[in-house]
């Protein structure tokens, strides 16, 4: 009998793992509360209309069935490690190996009013709703005041996309970051460059300050001052999902500790991938790391059942791309940082490449999906490759570090 692998989560890590497991060797079931994979690194482009909801999604069921696997839509209630089964809101699924790739929860840090009065920034639907609200206010009133809480990757890319769409309108954007600079984990030169871009385009930066409360049309800062905010966007960061601690897989509000093979430290039948994994050497929570983890996990499972020599997970080093609308894109490497609008072509190429890679359907549906993602979008989008004239206009790059 083939070993049964249950994969929880159809994001980058979970789907990459499932697609690498051969149906001839494993009985694979992937569980997700959504019916579709979502390309989250590009959801900021929903704010400007550069991407559509359809362009950022892939259907999980046909992709998995093409590989001989099963898809089950459901919400995980708990994990019974003693009996090796996953308890869903409707039913249970037994496993021989469990792959946890459920991502992270959205952190509000106990700030009152976030759930009621702020737009979250963690899914396609959330960003699409946000984009519609901003467009409606600009259309009906001719102006709006937007507050972005959080100056990390999500906040910066959201700001850039709003400038792409509305910088010629009467729109007031404010970014609040509790650390002293934007993208605090990046080199200082990156923060300074983005700071200059924001100031040049009229974005108000409130650094070294936090939000105490979110109210309808108003936010209250930690110093007690209040500011009007017609639209408040919350990009406060990520925390572990309560499911892990509730199921005895982690302690308190910590990530799930894993070994160098991405296995749970106390249960070798469980792998933890993506944002949820607490690695011995912490990694940034990036999609490319999640894909690498998923592929490693699938390879390790095949090695285990075949009795072959196993490896340890070694994350690949890749530069990070940060988009600032059509105004700028930054390429952040270990030894060099480059900036220039033409680098946006690389980000688009990665998006298209990963979507094709994860679309495990037959050739015709995959080709149709590729064409759909390009046709009908604004002509200024360089898809699938940039024109020579576009490159000529935007080819200048600036070395920041």
Short mmCIF file of N, CA and C in Angstrom, two decimals, residues 238-309:
data_model
loop_
_atom_site.label_atom_id
_atom_site.label_comp_id
_atom_site.label_asym_id
_atom_site.label_seq_id
_atom_site.Cartn_x
_atom_site.Cartn_y
_atom_site.Cartn_z
N UNK A 238 3.09 39.24 10.22
CA UNK A 238 2.57 37.88 10.33
C UNK A 238 2.90 37.26 11.68
N UNK A 239 2.01 36.40 12.15
CA UNK A 239 2.22 35.63 13.38
C UNK A 239 1.79 34.19 13.13
N UNK A 240 2.26 33.24 13.95
CA UNK A 240 1.87 31.84 13.76
C UNK A 240 0.37 31.64 13.94
N UNK A 241 -0.18 30.69 13.21
CA UNK A 241 -1.59 30.37 13.36
C UNK A 241 -1.84 29.65 14.69
N UNK A 242 -2.93 29.97 15.39
CA UNK A 242 -3.21 29.33 16.68
C UNK A 242 -3.33 27.81 16.59
N UNK A 243 -3.67 27.29 15.41
CA UNK A 243 -3.84 25.85 15.22
C UNK A 243 -2.62 25.07 15.70
N UNK A 244 -1.43 25.60 15.47
CA UNK A 244 -0.21 24.86 15.80
C UNK A 244 -0.06 24.67 17.31
N UNK A 245 -0.25 25.74 18.06
CA UNK A 245 -0.16 25.63 19.52
C UNK A 245 -1.32 24.81 20.07
N UNK A 246 -2.51 24.99 19.52
CA UNK A 246 -3.68 24.24 19.98
C UNK A 246 -3.52 22.74 19.76
N UNK A 247 -2.76 22.36 18.73
CA UNK A 247 -2.54 20.95 18.43
C UNK A 247 -1.26 20.41 19.07
N UNK A 248 -0.59 21.22 19.87
CA UNK A 248 0.61 20.77 20.58
C UNK A 248 1.85 20.73 19.71
N UNK A 249 1.83 21.43 18.58
CA UNK A 249 2.97 21.40 17.67
C UNK A 249 3.94 22.56 17.89
N UNK A 250 3.51 23.56 18.62
CA UNK A 250 4.38 24.69 18.95
C UNK A 250 4.01 25.19 20.33
N UNK A 251 4.80 26.13 20.82
CA UNK A 251 4.60 26.64 22.16
C UNK A 251 4.31 28.13 22.12
N UNK A 252 3.20 28.51 22.75
CA UNK A 252 2.84 29.92 22.79
C UNK A 252 2.62 30.47 21.40
N UNK A 253 3.24 31.62 21.15
CA UNK A 253 3.09 32.28 19.85
C UNK A 253 4.33 32.13 18.99
N UNK A 254 4.99 30.98 19.13
CA UNK A 254 6.21 30.72 18.36
C UNK A 254 5.89 29.97 17.07
N UNK A 255 6.79 30.09 16.10
CA UNK A 255 6.69 29.29 14.89
C UNK A 255 6.99 27.84 15.24
N UNK A 256 6.65 26.92 14.36
CA UNK A 256 6.85 25.50 14.63
C UNK A 256 8.32 25.16 14.38
N UNK A 257 9.01 24.72 15.42
CA UNK A 257 10.43 24.39 15.29
C UNK A 257 10.62 23.15 14.42
N UNK A 258 11.57 23.24 13.49
CA UNK A 258 11.84 22.12 12.59
C UNK A 258 13.33 21.81 12.58
N UNK A 259 13.65 20.61 12.08
CA UNK A 259 15.03 20.18 11.95
C UNK A 259 15.60 20.70 10.62
N UNK A 260 16.83 20.33 10.35
CA UNK A 260 17.47 20.74 9.09
C UNK A 260 16.87 20.03 7.88
N UNK A 261 15.97 19.05 8.13
CA UNK A 261 15.24 18.41 7.04
C UNK A 261 13.78 18.88 7.00
N UNK A 262 13.47 19.94 7.71
CA UNK A 262 12.13 20.54 7.74
C UNK A 262 11.10 19.64 8.43
N UNK A 263 11.57 18.69 9.25
CA UNK A 263 10.66 17.84 10.01
C UNK A 263 10.42 18.45 11.39
N UNK A 264 9.23 18.18 11.93
CA UNK A 264 8.94 18.62 13.29
C UNK A 264 9.96 18.01 14.24
N UNK A 265 10.42 18.79 15.19
CA UNK A 265 11.49 18.33 16.08
C UNK A 265 11.11 17.12 16.92
N UNK A 266 9.81 16.93 17.18
CA UNK A 266 9.36 15.82 18.03
C UNK A 266 8.56 14.76 17.28
N UNK A 267 8.34 14.95 15.99
CA UNK A 267 7.52 14.01 15.23
C UNK A 267 8.02 13.97 13.79
N UNK A 268 8.75 12.91 13.43
CA UNK A 268 9.36 12.83 12.11
C UNK A 268 8.36 12.58 10.99
N UNK A 269 7.11 12.28 11.33
CA UNK A 269 6.10 12.08 10.29
C UNK A 269 5.52 13.41 9.80
N UNK A 270 5.90 14.51 10.46
CA UNK A 270 5.35 15.82 10.14
C UNK A 270 6.44 16.73 9.59
N UNK A 271 6.15 17.32 8.43
CA UNK A 271 7.00 18.35 7.84
C UNK A 271 6.30 19.70 7.98
N UNK A 272 7.09 20.75 8.17
CA UNK A 272 6.53 22.10 8.28
C UNK A 272 7.25 22.99 7.27
N UNK A 273 6.47 23.60 6.38
CA UNK A 273 7.05 24.36 5.27
C UNK A 273 6.55 25.80 5.26
N UNK A 274 7.26 26.63 4.53
CA UNK A 274 6.80 28.01 4.31
C UNK A 274 6.87 28.88 5.54
N UNK A 275 5.93 29.80 5.63
CA UNK A 275 5.93 30.79 6.71
C UNK A 275 5.86 30.16 8.10
N UNK A 276 5.27 28.98 8.21
CA UNK A 276 5.04 28.37 9.51
C UNK A 276 6.32 27.80 10.13
N UNK A 277 7.33 27.53 9.32
CA UNK A 277 8.52 26.82 9.77
C UNK A 277 9.46 27.71 10.57
N UNK A 278 9.82 27.25 11.75
CA UNK A 278 10.83 27.91 12.57
C UNK A 278 12.16 27.21 12.38
N UNK A 279 12.90 27.62 11.37
CA UNK A 279 14.16 26.97 11.02
C UNK A 279 15.26 27.31 12.02
N UNK A 280 16.26 26.42 12.14
CA UNK A 280 17.40 26.73 13.02
C UNK A 280 18.04 28.07 12.68
N UNK A 281 18.12 28.37 11.36
CA UNK A 281 18.59 29.68 10.90
C UNK A 281 17.41 30.36 10.21
N UNK A 282 16.80 31.36 10.83
CA UNK A 282 15.58 31.97 10.29
C UNK A 282 15.76 32.47 8.86
N UNK A 283 14.69 32.31 8.07
CA UNK A 283 14.66 32.79 6.69
C UNK A 283 13.61 33.87 6.54
N UNK A 284 13.83 34.77 5.59
CA UNK A 284 12.78 35.72 5.26
C UNK A 284 11.61 34.97 4.66
N UNK A 285 10.41 35.45 4.88
CA UNK A 285 9.21 34.74 4.45
C UNK A 285 8.88 35.16 3.01
N UNK A 286 9.61 34.53 2.07
CA UNK A 286 9.49 34.84 0.66
C UNK A 286 8.98 33.63 -0.10
N UNK A 287 8.29 33.88 -1.20
CA UNK A 287 7.70 32.79 -1.99
C UNK A 287 8.75 31.82 -2.51
N UNK A 288 9.91 32.34 -2.92
CA UNK A 288 10.91 31.43 -3.50
C UNK A 288 11.45 30.46 -2.45
N UNK A 289 11.54 30.89 -1.19
CA UNK A 289 11.94 29.96 -0.14
C UNK A 289 10.86 28.89 0.07
N UNK A 290 9.60 29.30 0.01
CA UNK A 290 8.50 28.34 0.18
C UNK A 290 8.51 27.29 -0.93
N UNK A 291 8.76 27.72 -2.17
CA UNK A 291 8.83 26.76 -3.28
C UNK A 291 9.99 25.79 -3.07
N UNK A 292 11.14 26.31 -2.67
CA UNK A 292 12.29 25.45 -2.41
C UNK A 292 11.98 24.43 -1.32
N UNK A 293 11.29 24.86 -0.26
CA UNK A 293 10.93 23.95 0.82
C UNK A 293 10.00 22.84 0.34
N UNK A 294 9.01 23.23 -0.49
CA UNK A 294 8.07 22.23 -1.00
C UNK A 294 8.77 21.19 -1.84
N UNK A 295 9.66 21.62 -2.71
CA UNK A 295 10.38 20.68 -3.57
C UNK A 295 11.33 19.81 -2.75
N UNK A 296 11.97 20.39 -1.75
CA UNK A 296 12.85 19.60 -0.89
C UNK A 296 12.07 18.53 -0.14
N UNK A 297 10.92 18.90 0.40
CA UNK A 297 10.10 17.96 1.16
C UNK A 297 9.69 16.77 0.30
N UNK A 298 9.26 17.04 -0.93
CA UNK A 298 8.87 15.95 -1.84
C UNK A 298 10.05 15.03 -2.13
N UNK A 299 11.23 15.63 -2.34
CA UNK A 299 12.43 14.83 -2.59
C UNK A 299 12.80 13.98 -1.37
N UNK A 300 12.68 14.58 -0.18
CA UNK A 300 13.05 13.85 1.03
C UNK A 300 12.10 12.67 1.29
N UNK A 301 10.80 12.87 1.03
CA UNK A 301 9.86 11.78 1.19
C UNK A 301 10.18 10.62 0.25
N UNK A 302 10.54 10.94 -0.99
CA UNK A 302 10.90 9.88 -1.94
C UNK A 302 12.17 9.15 -1.50
N UNK A 303 13.12 9.87 -0.97
CA UNK A 303 14.35 9.26 -0.49
C UNK A 303 14.07 8.37 0.72
N UNK A 304 13.18 8.80 1.59
CA UNK A 304 12.86 8.02 2.80
C UNK A 304 12.27 6.67 2.44
N UNK A 305 11.26 6.65 1.59
CA UNK A 305 10.59 5.39 1.30
C UNK A 305 11.45 4.48 0.41
N UNK A 306 12.41 5.07 -0.30
CA UNK A 306 13.29 4.28 -1.15
C UNK A 306 14.55 3.83 -0.40
N UNK A 307 14.73 4.34 0.83
CA UNK A 307 15.92 3.98 1.60
C UNK A 307 17.19 4.61 1.07
N UNK A 308 17.07 5.70 0.35
CA UNK A 308 18.24 6.37 -0.21
C UNK A 308 18.80 7.41 0.78
N UNK A 309 20.02 7.81 0.52
CA UNK A 309 20.68 8.79 1.37
C UNK A 309 19.92 10.11 1.34
#
